[in-house]
XYZ file of C-alpha atoms in Angstrom:
664
model
C -5.797 -18.664 14.904
C -4.268 -21.915 16.213
C -0.528 -21.854 15.503
C -0.372 -25.637 15.727
C -2.203 -25.867 12.389
C 0.516 -23.944 10.600
C 3.293 -25.852 12.329
C 1.781 -29.200 11.376
C 1.305 -28.208 7.746
C 4.755 -26.593 7.414
C 6.424 -29.909 8.276
C 4.971 -31.358 5.077
C 4.471 -28.376 2.744
C 6.583 -25.308 2.036
C 5.288 -21.734 1.678
C 4.343 -22.394 -1.958
C 2.272 -25.450 -1.031
C 4.832 -27.876 -2.490
C 5.626 -31.032 -0.526
C 9.011 -30.901 1.131
C 11.578 -33.535 -0.066
C 12.087 -34.614 3.558
C 8.381 -34.837 4.442
C 8.990 -38.435 5.609
C 12.004 -40.790 5.988
C 10.519 -43.112 3.349
C 10.198 -40.224 0.903
C 13.847 -39.297 1.478
C 14.859 -42.906 0.769
C 12.811 -43.045 -2.445
C 14.227 -39.720 -3.652
C 17.740 -41.077 -3.169
C 16.919 -44.227 -5.158
C 15.342 -42.178 -7.948
C 18.427 -39.987 -8.128
C 20.699 -43.046 -8.439
C 18.476 -44.598 -11.119
C 18.471 -41.422 -13.171
C 22.272 -41.224 -13.065
C 22.554 -44.860 -14.176
C 20.012 -44.254 -16.950
C 21.929 -41.226 -18.201
C 25.182 -43.192 -18.214
C 23.818 -46.159 -20.225
C 21.811 -43.955 -22.575
C 24.819 -41.807 -23.484
C 26.924 -44.956 -23.983
C 24.412 -46.379 -26.473
C 24.030 -43.016 -28.183
C 27.800 -42.687 -28.759
C 28.072 -46.210 -30.244
C 25.186 -45.642 -32.657
C 26.530 -42.230 -33.651
C 29.878 -43.805 -34.576
C 28.110 -46.416 -36.670
C 26.230 -43.708 -38.603
C 22.806 -45.126 -37.791
C 21.355 -42.033 -36.054
C 18.808 -39.805 -37.751
C 18.676 -36.007 -37.592
C 16.710 -36.301 -34.329
C 19.147 -38.245 -32.148
C 17.024 -38.522 -29.000
C 13.452 -37.836 -27.912
C 10.655 -38.867 -25.525
C 7.969 -41.314 -26.590
C 5.313 -42.844 -24.303
C 7.103 -41.157 -21.422
C 10.245 -43.193 -22.255
C 13.624 -41.863 -23.335
C 14.349 -43.094 -26.890
C 16.993 -42.821 -29.641
C 16.143 -41.698 -33.195
C 17.486 -44.214 -35.788
C 17.291 -44.237 -39.523
C 14.490 -46.723 -40.169
C 16.651 -49.049 -42.340
C 18.801 -49.830 -39.252
C 16.000 -50.436 -36.740
C 16.336 -54.230 -36.965
C 20.038 -54.044 -36.219
C 19.593 -52.530 -32.748
C 18.188 -54.548 -29.850
C 15.455 -52.726 -28.010
C 11.791 -51.670 -28.089
C 10.437 -49.615 -31.026
C 8.041 -47.020 -29.549
C 7.216 -44.821 -32.550
C 8.310 -43.556 -35.953
C 8.216 -40.180 -37.716
C 5.384 -39.104 -40.012
C 7.626 -39.697 -43.015
C 8.654 -43.137 -41.739
C 12.346 -42.334 -42.161
C 13.049 -42.214 -38.410
C 12.301 -44.910 -35.860
C 12.383 -44.187 -32.129
C 13.915 -47.102 -30.196
C 14.503 -47.653 -26.505
C 17.841 -49.527 -26.333
C 17.744 -52.828 -24.489
C 20.483 -51.605 -22.117
C 18.223 -48.895 -20.642
C 14.877 -50.725 -20.647
C 15.473 -52.378 -17.281
C 16.767 -49.128 -15.754
C 13.771 -47.109 -17.019
C 11.375 -49.766 -15.713
C 13.036 -49.518 -12.320
C 12.818 -45.682 -12.476
C 9.095 -45.814 -13.298
C 8.490 -48.139 -10.383
C 10.344 -45.788 -8.034
C 8.314 -42.826 -9.293
C 5.106 -44.757 -8.624
C 6.360 -45.502 -5.119
C 7.071 -41.792 -4.655
C 3.529 -40.967 -5.751
C 2.077 -43.515 -3.328
C 4.225 -42.145 -0.498
C 3.147 -38.600 -1.269
C -0.492 -39.667 -1.184
C 0.083 -41.480 2.124
C 1.717 -38.374 3.620
C -1.126 -36.090 2.491
C -3.697 -38.578 3.766
C -2.007 -38.612 7.177
C -1.741 -34.825 7.239
C -5.415 -34.507 6.325
C -6.422 -36.844 9.124
C -4.277 -34.917 11.595
C -5.735 -31.497 10.776
C -9.303 -32.687 10.161
C -10.212 -31.608 13.671
C -9.656 -28.019 12.510
C -12.121 -28.181 9.621
C -14.346 -25.496 11.162
C -11.306 -23.239 11.457
C -10.503 -23.803 7.785
C -14.050 -22.926 6.778
C -13.804 -19.665 8.733
C -10.355 -18.926 7.296
C -11.600 -19.575 3.777
C -14.524 -17.206 4.279
C -12.227 -14.545 5.749
C -9.739 -14.906 2.892
C -12.546 -14.586 0.354
C -13.694 -11.348 2.024
C -10.134 -9.987 2.090
C -9.627 -11.023 -1.525
C -12.870 -9.331 -2.563
C -12.035 -6.096 -0.740
C -8.533 -6.111 -2.177
C -9.975 -6.606 -5.654
C -12.422 -3.716 -5.093
C -9.608 -1.442 -3.933
C -7.297 -2.487 -6.767
C -10.008 -1.908 -9.357
C -10.871 1.466 -7.809
C -7.237 2.531 -8.190
C -7.187 1.382 -11.820
C -10.301 3.351 -12.766
C -9.642 6.357 -10.498
C -12.735 5.541 -8.454
C -14.165 7.806 -5.752
C -17.074 7.551 -3.338
C -19.872 9.898 -4.434
C -22.114 11.595 -1.899
C -24.997 9.236 -1.092
C -28.135 11.376 -1.035
C -31.216 10.381 0.938
C -33.346 11.586 -1.971
C -33.559 9.943 -5.390
C -31.023 11.862 -7.473
C -28.282 11.180 -10.026
C -25.640 13.882 -10.364
C -22.571 12.571 -12.164
C -19.736 14.883 -13.171
C -16.701 13.820 -15.222
C -18.012 10.255 -15.128
C -16.598 7.405 -17.239
C -17.683 3.938 -18.264
C -15.033 1.913 -16.367
C -14.574 -0.766 -19.036
C -14.299 1.804 -21.840
C -11.937 3.919 -19.732
C -9.527 1.019 -19.130
C -9.690 -0.056 -22.780
C -8.896 3.456 -24.030
C -6.193 3.848 -21.397
C -4.514 0.675 -22.624
C -4.605 2.015 -26.191
C -3.460 5.500 -25.066
C -6.737 7.033 -26.231
C -8.743 9.693 -24.366
C -12.180 8.944 -22.907
C -14.810 11.690 -23.066
C -16.353 12.250 -19.603
C -20.101 12.305 -18.989
C -22.089 15.002 -17.165
C -25.691 14.276 -16.161
C -28.154 15.580 -13.565
C -31.457 13.891 -12.709
C -33.562 15.169 -9.816
C -37.179 15.624 -8.736
C -37.751 18.272 -11.442
C -36.024 16.389 -14.273
C -36.376 12.667 -13.575
C -36.265 11.126 -17.060
C -33.558 11.923 -19.613
C -34.420 11.310 -23.288
C -31.142 11.082 -25.241
C -31.214 11.549 -29.008
C -28.538 12.009 -31.627
C -26.760 10.241 -34.489
C -25.954 6.549 -34.622
C -22.556 5.638 -33.135
C -22.648 8.989 -31.350
C -22.505 7.599 -27.821
C -26.187 7.357 -26.791
C -26.047 3.732 -25.681
C -22.671 4.160 -23.971
C -24.047 7.136 -22.014
C -27.088 5.116 -20.917
C -24.959 2.137 -19.887
C -22.481 4.393 -18.088
C -25.251 5.884 -15.943
C -26.791 2.491 -15.192
C -23.492 0.746 -14.478
C -22.181 3.487 -12.175
C -25.487 3.491 -10.283
C -25.277 -0.284 -9.771
C -21.602 -0.076 -8.792
C -22.255 2.637 -6.217
C -25.219 0.750 -4.737
C -22.977 -2.346 -4.519
C -20.368 -0.490 -2.482
C -17.864 0.014 -5.298
C -16.017 3.250 -5.947
C -16.911 4.786 -9.307
C -14.911 6.855 -11.830
C -16.348 10.363 -11.462
C -15.647 13.730 -9.806
C -15.713 14.023 -6.004
C -18.719 16.375 -6.023
C -20.927 13.764 -7.718
C -23.914 12.467 -5.748
C -26.437 9.671 -6.175
C -29.540 8.408 -4.442
C -30.434 4.770 -3.820
C -33.067 3.100 -6.007
C -34.888 0.032 -4.702
C -35.542 -1.237 -8.245
C -33.429 -0.866 -11.394
C -34.780 -2.180 -14.715
C -32.938 -2.251 -18.028
C -33.917 -2.995 -21.630
C -30.895 -2.875 -23.915
C -29.983 -5.023 -26.913
C -31.806 -7.698 -28.919
C -33.946 -9.853 -26.609
C -35.534 -12.107 -29.245
C -36.505 -15.475 -27.708
C -36.647 -18.583 -29.924
C -37.719 -20.810 -27.026
C -40.664 -18.591 -26.083
C -41.471 -17.853 -29.737
C -41.215 -14.099 -29.095
C -39.960 -11.526 -31.582
C -37.654 -8.729 -30.499
C -40.512 -6.231 -30.336
C -42.830 -8.614 -28.474
C -40.103 -9.308 -25.969
C -39.547 -5.589 -25.463
C -43.275 -4.976 -24.960
C -43.263 -7.662 -22.258
C -40.524 -5.695 -20.517
C -42.462 -2.431 -20.870
C -45.420 -4.113 -19.172
C -43.120 -5.174 -16.327
C -41.663 -1.669 -16.018
C -45.124 -0.115 -15.789
C -46.321 -2.704 -13.272
C -43.360 -2.180 -10.912
C -42.577 1.474 -11.611
C -42.632 4.058 -8.809
C -40.606 7.035 -7.546
C -37.894 4.690 -6.193
C -37.388 2.968 -9.559
C -34.680 3.599 -12.167
C -35.480 2.471 -15.723
C -32.958 2.262 -18.591
C -34.301 1.748 -22.134
C -32.041 1.719 -25.199
C -33.529 2.545 -28.635
C -36.990 3.043 -27.145
C -39.852 2.062 -29.479
C -37.844 0.316 -32.209
C -38.583 -3.116 -33.640
C -41.888 -2.414 -35.374
C -43.599 0.097 -37.673
C -42.080 3.527 -36.816
C -45.439 5.297 -36.550
C -46.991 2.677 -34.287
C -43.745 2.128 -32.392
C -43.324 5.852 -31.757
C -46.914 6.193 -30.544
C -46.639 3.231 -28.159
C -43.270 4.489 -26.887
C -44.746 7.930 -26.148
C -47.681 6.365 -24.318
C -45.358 4.181 -22.211
C -43.130 7.188 -21.483
C -46.143 9.207 -20.355
C -47.240 6.410 -18.005
C -43.754 6.088 -16.505
C -43.602 9.851 -16.056
C -46.925 9.791 -14.199
C -45.491 7.112 -11.892
C -42.585 9.508 -11.143
C -39.937 6.955 -12.073
C -36.371 7.990 -12.840
C -34.937 6.889 -16.137
C -32.618 7.249 -19.115
C -34.002 6.565 -22.588
C -32.306 6.686 -25.993
C -34.341 7.219 -29.151
C -34.505 8.575 -32.685
C -38.250 9.308 -32.536
C -39.148 12.978 -32.954
C -42.410 12.627 -30.990
C -40.458 11.553 -27.885
C -38.202 14.609 -28.232
C -41.297 16.830 -28.454
C -42.836 15.088 -25.428
C -39.676 15.734 -23.386
C -39.784 19.414 -24.360
C -43.427 19.866 -23.339
C -43.830 17.792 -20.171
C -42.388 18.489 -16.707
C -40.306 15.708 -15.244
C -38.773 14.790 -18.599
C -35.754 16.490 -20.155
C -34.078 16.201 -23.545
C -30.437 15.360 -23.982
C -28.385 15.190 -27.157
C -25.098 13.706 -28.246
C -23.185 16.571 -29.829
C -21.983 16.161 -33.400
C -19.208 17.948 -35.278
C -21.188 19.174 -38.271
C -18.109 20.588 -39.984
C -16.169 17.319 -39.999
C -19.278 15.111 -39.724
C -18.035 13.049 -36.803
C -19.363 12.449 -33.270
C -17.870 14.243 -30.262
C -19.343 11.773 -27.702
C -20.348 14.721 -25.492
C -23.775 14.526 -23.811
C -25.534 17.877 -23.491
C -28.719 18.149 -21.448
C -31.587 20.492 -22.224
C -32.028 20.079 -25.970
C -32.894 17.250 -28.393
C -30.374 15.947 -30.898
C -30.560 15.322 -34.615
C -29.846 11.981 -36.262
C -27.840 13.698 -39.047
C -28.957 10.909 -41.354
C -28.561 12.888 -44.598
C -25.233 14.395 -43.538
C -23.836 10.985 -42.647
C -25.147 9.623 -45.943
C -23.222 12.330 -47.797
C -20.060 11.510 -45.870
C -20.549 7.840 -46.760
C -20.474 8.931 -50.445
C -23.975 7.704 -51.150
C -25.005 8.967 -54.636
C -26.462 12.492 -54.526
C -29.568 11.481 -56.465
C -30.293 8.772 -53.905
C -29.928 11.301 -51.053
C -32.113 13.828 -52.896
C -34.782 11.175 -53.441
C -34.645 10.301 -49.735
C -35.098 13.957 -48.759
C -38.192 14.184 -50.954
C -39.700 11.149 -49.247
C -39.365 12.634 -45.762
C -42.363 14.605 -44.535
C -42.184 18.393 -44.569
C -42.849 18.473 -40.815
C -39.817 16.281 -40.150
C -37.578 18.496 -42.280
C -38.874 21.595 -40.470
C -38.239 19.886 -37.137
C -34.659 19.028 -38.107
C -34.116 22.601 -39.315
C -35.485 23.881 -36.023
C -33.054 21.680 -34.130
C -30.220 22.990 -36.266
C -31.217 26.605 -35.599
C -31.434 25.878 -31.872
C -27.914 24.438 -31.952
C -26.587 27.483 -33.795
C -28.312 29.856 -31.371
C -27.031 27.913 -28.387
C -23.495 27.998 -29.737
C -23.868 31.753 -30.241
C -25.043 32.119 -26.635
C -22.152 29.967 -25.457
C -19.670 32.259 -27.203
C -21.393 35.333 -25.749
C -21.261 33.758 -22.299
C -17.566 33.063 -22.793
C -16.975 36.711 -23.749
C -18.999 37.864 -20.745
C -16.942 35.686 -18.407
C -13.751 37.075 -19.920
C -14.992 40.654 -19.348
C -16.071 39.691 -15.835
C -12.622 38.286 -15.167
C -11.015 41.466 -16.478
C -13.249 43.572 -14.209
C -12.363 41.418 -11.213
C -8.698 41.784 -12.052
C -9.071 45.570 -12.351
C -10.993 45.628 -9.060
C -8.157 43.738 -7.402
C -5.635 46.190 -8.853
C -7.633 49.172 -7.552
C -7.923 47.578 -4.116
C -4.177 47.051 -4.112
C -3.569 50.671 -5.100
C -6.022 51.850 -2.424
C -4.254 49.733 0.175
C -0.918 51.207 -0.867
C -2.404 54.714 -0.534
C -3.702 53.872 2.952
C -0.321 52.500 3.952
C 1.329 55.647 2.651
C -1.118 57.766 4.665
C -0.419 55.680 7.751
C 3.315 56.156 7.296
C 2.683 59.887 7.112
C 0.643 59.780 10.335
C 3.334 57.705 12.033
C 5.898 60.347 11.175
C 3.561 62.987 12.648
C 3.298 60.904 15.809
C 7.058 60.578 16.000
C 7.329 64.352 15.833
C 4.651 64.584 18.534
C 6.697 62.160 20.631
C 9.693 64.457 20.409
C 7.692 67.548 21.403
C 6.013 65.740 24.288
C 9.322 64.411 25.547
C 10.696 67.952 25.510
C 7.588 69.152 27.336
C 7.945 66.377 29.928
C 11.605 67.191 30.462
C 10.845 70.880 30.934
C 7.947 70.080 33.273
C 10.099 67.783 35.398
C 12.777 70.440 35.630
C 10.206 73.050 36.754
C 8.658 70.584 39.176
C 12.059 69.720 40.640
C 12.891 73.440 40.937
C 9.560 74.038 42.674
C 10.242 71.286 45.206
C 13.806 72.442 45.848
C 12.988 76.178 46.031
C 13.510 78.113 49.193
C 10.321 79.343 50.866
C 11.118 82.884 49.659
C 11.214 81.719 46.011
C 8.456 79.127 46.320
C 5.770 81.428 44.956
C 7.926 82.465 41.978
C 8.626 78.871 40.877
C 4.981 77.990 41.449
C 3.943 80.796 39.084
C 6.358 79.505 36.413
C 4.942 76.009 36.775
C 1.345 77.238 36.458
C 2.289 79.332 33.429
C 3.840 76.258 31.809
C 0.713 74.193 32.485
C -1.585 76.914 31.104
C 0.625 77.286 28.034
C 0.615 73.533 27.250
C -2.826 72.504 28.503
C -4.033 72.003 24.915
C -0.953 69.995 23.975
C -1.720 66.978 26.100
C -2.053 63.301 25.575
C -5.702 63.571 24.566
C -4.649 65.431 21.431
C -2.117 62.767 20.750
C -4.668 60.010 21.264
C -6.857 61.574 18.608
C -3.857 61.430 16.268
C -3.372 57.776 17.067
C -6.921 57.108 15.935
C -5.921 58.005 12.408
C -4.094 54.686 12.157
C -6.664 52.683 14.107
C -9.434 50.592 12.624
C -12.404 52.948 12.554
C -15.957 51.693 12.993
C -18.155 52.286 9.910
C -21.465 53.946 10.741
C -24.229 51.516 11.696
C -21.955 48.464 11.839
C -21.231 48.211 15.569
C -23.227 45.419 17.211
C -23.450 43.684 20.568
C -20.841 40.957 20.917
C -18.131 42.815 18.973
C -14.765 43.656 20.542
C -13.501 47.248 20.635
C -10.719 49.374 22.066
C -10.700 52.893 23.434
C -9.119 55.340 21.030
C -5.427 55.461 21.785
C -5.555 52.471 24.118
C -5.011 48.745 23.782
C -7.385 47.464 26.477
C -10.037 45.321 24.816
C -13.704 45.537 25.738
C -16.878 43.667 24.782
C -19.838 45.622 23.397
C -22.935 44.821 25.464
C -25.394 47.037 23.606
C -25.543 49.958 21.171
C -27.812 52.973 21.667
C -27.717 55.462 18.788
C -24.202 56.950 18.752
C -23.111 55.417 22.066
C -22.205 51.943 23.219
C -22.178 50.179 26.562
C -18.806 48.423 26.748
C -17.526 46.040 29.430
C -13.861 46.596 30.358
C -12.483 44.276 33.051
C -15.999 43.499 34.353
C -16.840 47.246 34.515
C -19.494 48.770 32.235
C -18.923 52.146 30.605
C -21.082 54.190 28.246
C -18.778 55.550 25.540
C -19.361 57.472 22.322
C -18.802 55.240 19.302
C -16.542 57.915 17.853
C -14.156 57.241 20.769
C -13.902 53.524 19.944
C -12.046 51.470 17.361
C -12.595 47.881 16.230
C -10.454 45.112 17.730
C -9.792 41.556 16.576
C -11.682 38.836 18.430
C -9.449 37.798 21.359
C -7.982 34.373 22.010
C -8.790 32.607 25.272
C -5.643 34.091 26.812
C -6.519 37.585 25.659
C -9.977 37.307 27.211
C -8.407 37.349 30.673
C -8.681 40.674 32.525
C -5.872 43.055 31.649
C -4.714 46.419 32.889
C -5.447 49.449 30.717
C -2.388 50.627 28.807
C -2.012 53.742 26.709
C -0.011 53.641 23.499
C 1.609 56.931 24.166
C 4.410 56.806 26.693
C 7.529 54.703 26.715
C 8.092 55.167 30.459
C 6.832 52.781 33.111
C 3.066 52.814 33.319
C 1.394 54.277 36.428
C -0.976 52.025 38.351
C -4.401 53.472 39.333
C -3.515 53.057 43.022
C -0.537 52.744 45.350
C -0.266 50.814 48.617
C 1.976 52.510 51.229
C 1.121 50.291 54.173
C 4.147 48.982 56.055
C 6.534 51.584 54.618
C 8.563 54.003 56.785
C 7.221 57.546 56.587
C 10.144 58.999 54.580
C 10.125 56.132 52.053
C 6.333 56.336 51.730
C 6.473 60.083 51.019
C 9.142 59.624 48.316
C 7.158 56.811 46.632
C 3.950 58.847 46.798
C 5.527 61.932 45.178
C 6.956 59.775 42.400
C 3.578 58.077 41.932
C 1.650 61.383 41.778
C 4.073 62.942 39.277
C 3.825 59.934 36.991
C 0.011 59.820 37.238
C -0.323 63.527 36.448
C 2.033 63.215 33.476
C -0.187 60.475 32.122
C -3.289 62.576 32.331
C -4.916 60.285 34.926
C -8.105 61.765 36.388
C -7.793 60.289 39.860
C -5.785 57.799 41.948
C -6.301 55.809 45.167
C -3.691 55.918 47.933
C -3.891 53.099 50.478
C -2.199 54.148 53.722
C -4.236 52.256 56.296
C -5.723 53.544 59.564
C -3.174 52.483 62.180
C -1.659 55.355 64.202
C -2.483 57.917 61.518
C 1.174 58.839 60.770
C 1.023 57.783 57.107
C -2.438 59.329 56.710
C -1.176 62.717 57.888
C 1.910 62.485 55.657
C -0.286 61.695 52.646
C -2.602 64.614 53.426
C 0.396 66.951 53.640
C 1.889 65.863 50.283
C -1.468 66.063 48.497
C -1.988 69.633 49.746
C 1.455 70.620 48.462
C 1.285 68.836 45.064
C 0.716 71.189 42.110
C -1.470 68.738 40.161
C -3.910 67.695 42.872
C -6.972 69.888 43.040
C -8.979 67.848 45.528
C -8.602 64.873 47.847
C -10.861 63.036 50.275
C -11.268 59.722 52.046
C -12.785 56.745 50.249
C -16.344 55.625 51.041
C -16.765 53.303 54.029
C -17.407 50.206 51.929
C -14.227 50.904 49.883
C -11.817 51.464 52.804
C -13.004 54.624 54.594
C -10.290 56.811 56.097
C -7.709 54.120 55.389
C -7.752 55.121 51.697
C -7.448 58.586 50.185
C -8.677 59.466 46.671
C -6.744 62.250 44.938
C -8.267 64.073 41.943
C -6.017 65.890 39.445
């Protein structure tokens, strides 16, 4: 965009495209002269008007404009008494419109100035045009761009007005419209505050052609035009008024035959013209063609017209075209019922009040309700009875069959409604039972938690007593060492069944158990009573191979509980933690290297006591090789510790005699 264009134009024209009063010095001068002339004209005109008013010569219309000149209305009998130019008179001849001589010269001067202004304006525009002519290619591009913007804005504005959405564009030929409206009818009804009945239709490879039947003024033609118009709109890139879940395919050819197509110039009747279209439809029809035919087969003898229509329909069906057809012919309804690819549709009718509902229902043919409508129109009963007698027995039976089908379908609809209500009640009851079951589980969990709290108390007491005995054992004199050792062993034997393993089994009561046969590779689990998460690698009968911190373990499924899938942070290796003790957790090993002997011995005793209290099976003690002072101290403490039953050096590849493994 060249800013110079706008600057050049803005000197002459304002934002509304009106020429500025100061577009040129000459124009300013002319405007000033015009202003002076108009003031002089007003002064002289009012002077003449006052004099004539005093003389009583004015008519009811004192002043007016005639031939673009300001004139005074005089009673016609006085027109010869006033000097000036007579421009016109009223239809009755009682009023004459005169331009007083005093203002003639002034008005002539004003007209001349206005012509000068017009010439100056033309000169200014001519000069401006010449100046910006070099940008004509820019203007052509701008005009094209503005037209595109205007079109897109119009599309968006119209889409908002009609509540348009973009349906799913299917690669296959399909028309699935839900809650669809004819946009013109929708806006018209909206303006009149009237509801518009939505349309539901599904056409696919199994049901390609919809044959719509039903009473006159029941909505058949509107339904056909709605489908065709929305298809064209969607293929043109417009949003259409329908539900979001609607979908359409793209048809390469769309043909329509709707309305009277009689041609005087070609000397064709309505029916002949329609047959010409049928020939065109058959010639071009294929599986990528959509055909719309309103009042199929009409315009000639009903028997012949119905037969030809059925034959054309059969040909189109063989060509696998898609289409929507409206008709009153019974043979076309029968054809749709008996041939794959074609489906009946009917416009529902309120038989009780004898008025259309404008609802399209697929899957069944519709009745014309001719006799019922005739009764509503107050046609004489004898005329209606005579008409019934003239209709063939087969037609009456067919109409009765349609009526019975409608009644049966309505009965099924009511049954389906009742079934859905019962189903909803069952779902509600199921939800209530699930809620009650959940409450029962929560109550059971609360009970188990209370049991665990009691277990906590007893274990804390046991730990306190054990620590006291252990402290007494360590502080005992050599003479009483054996006595305190016996008490400690008696305590251990007495409480060996009341250990953390029992408590862990209690914890499992509130953990997420694994239903039989549901554990699979790739699932995350926890050890019963623990919170370390592991990944199931494989399942073999009642055991699973689980990876904890890059170490595989074969564990009975009964000893596992389900865990939630971890986040990326949770997938990082973590240290095993038991849920059972509130004290500081014992590490699986301790490093004493670099510590003084006395400090190392104190830390080791504390470490061993804590590990034994936590029911750890074994620990690693890193003391290094060095001079052997720490190694000897460790050996001494392990021999004296009540919980250690065995100790030995680690294997060579794991540290050799620089690491001691103690087993409780």
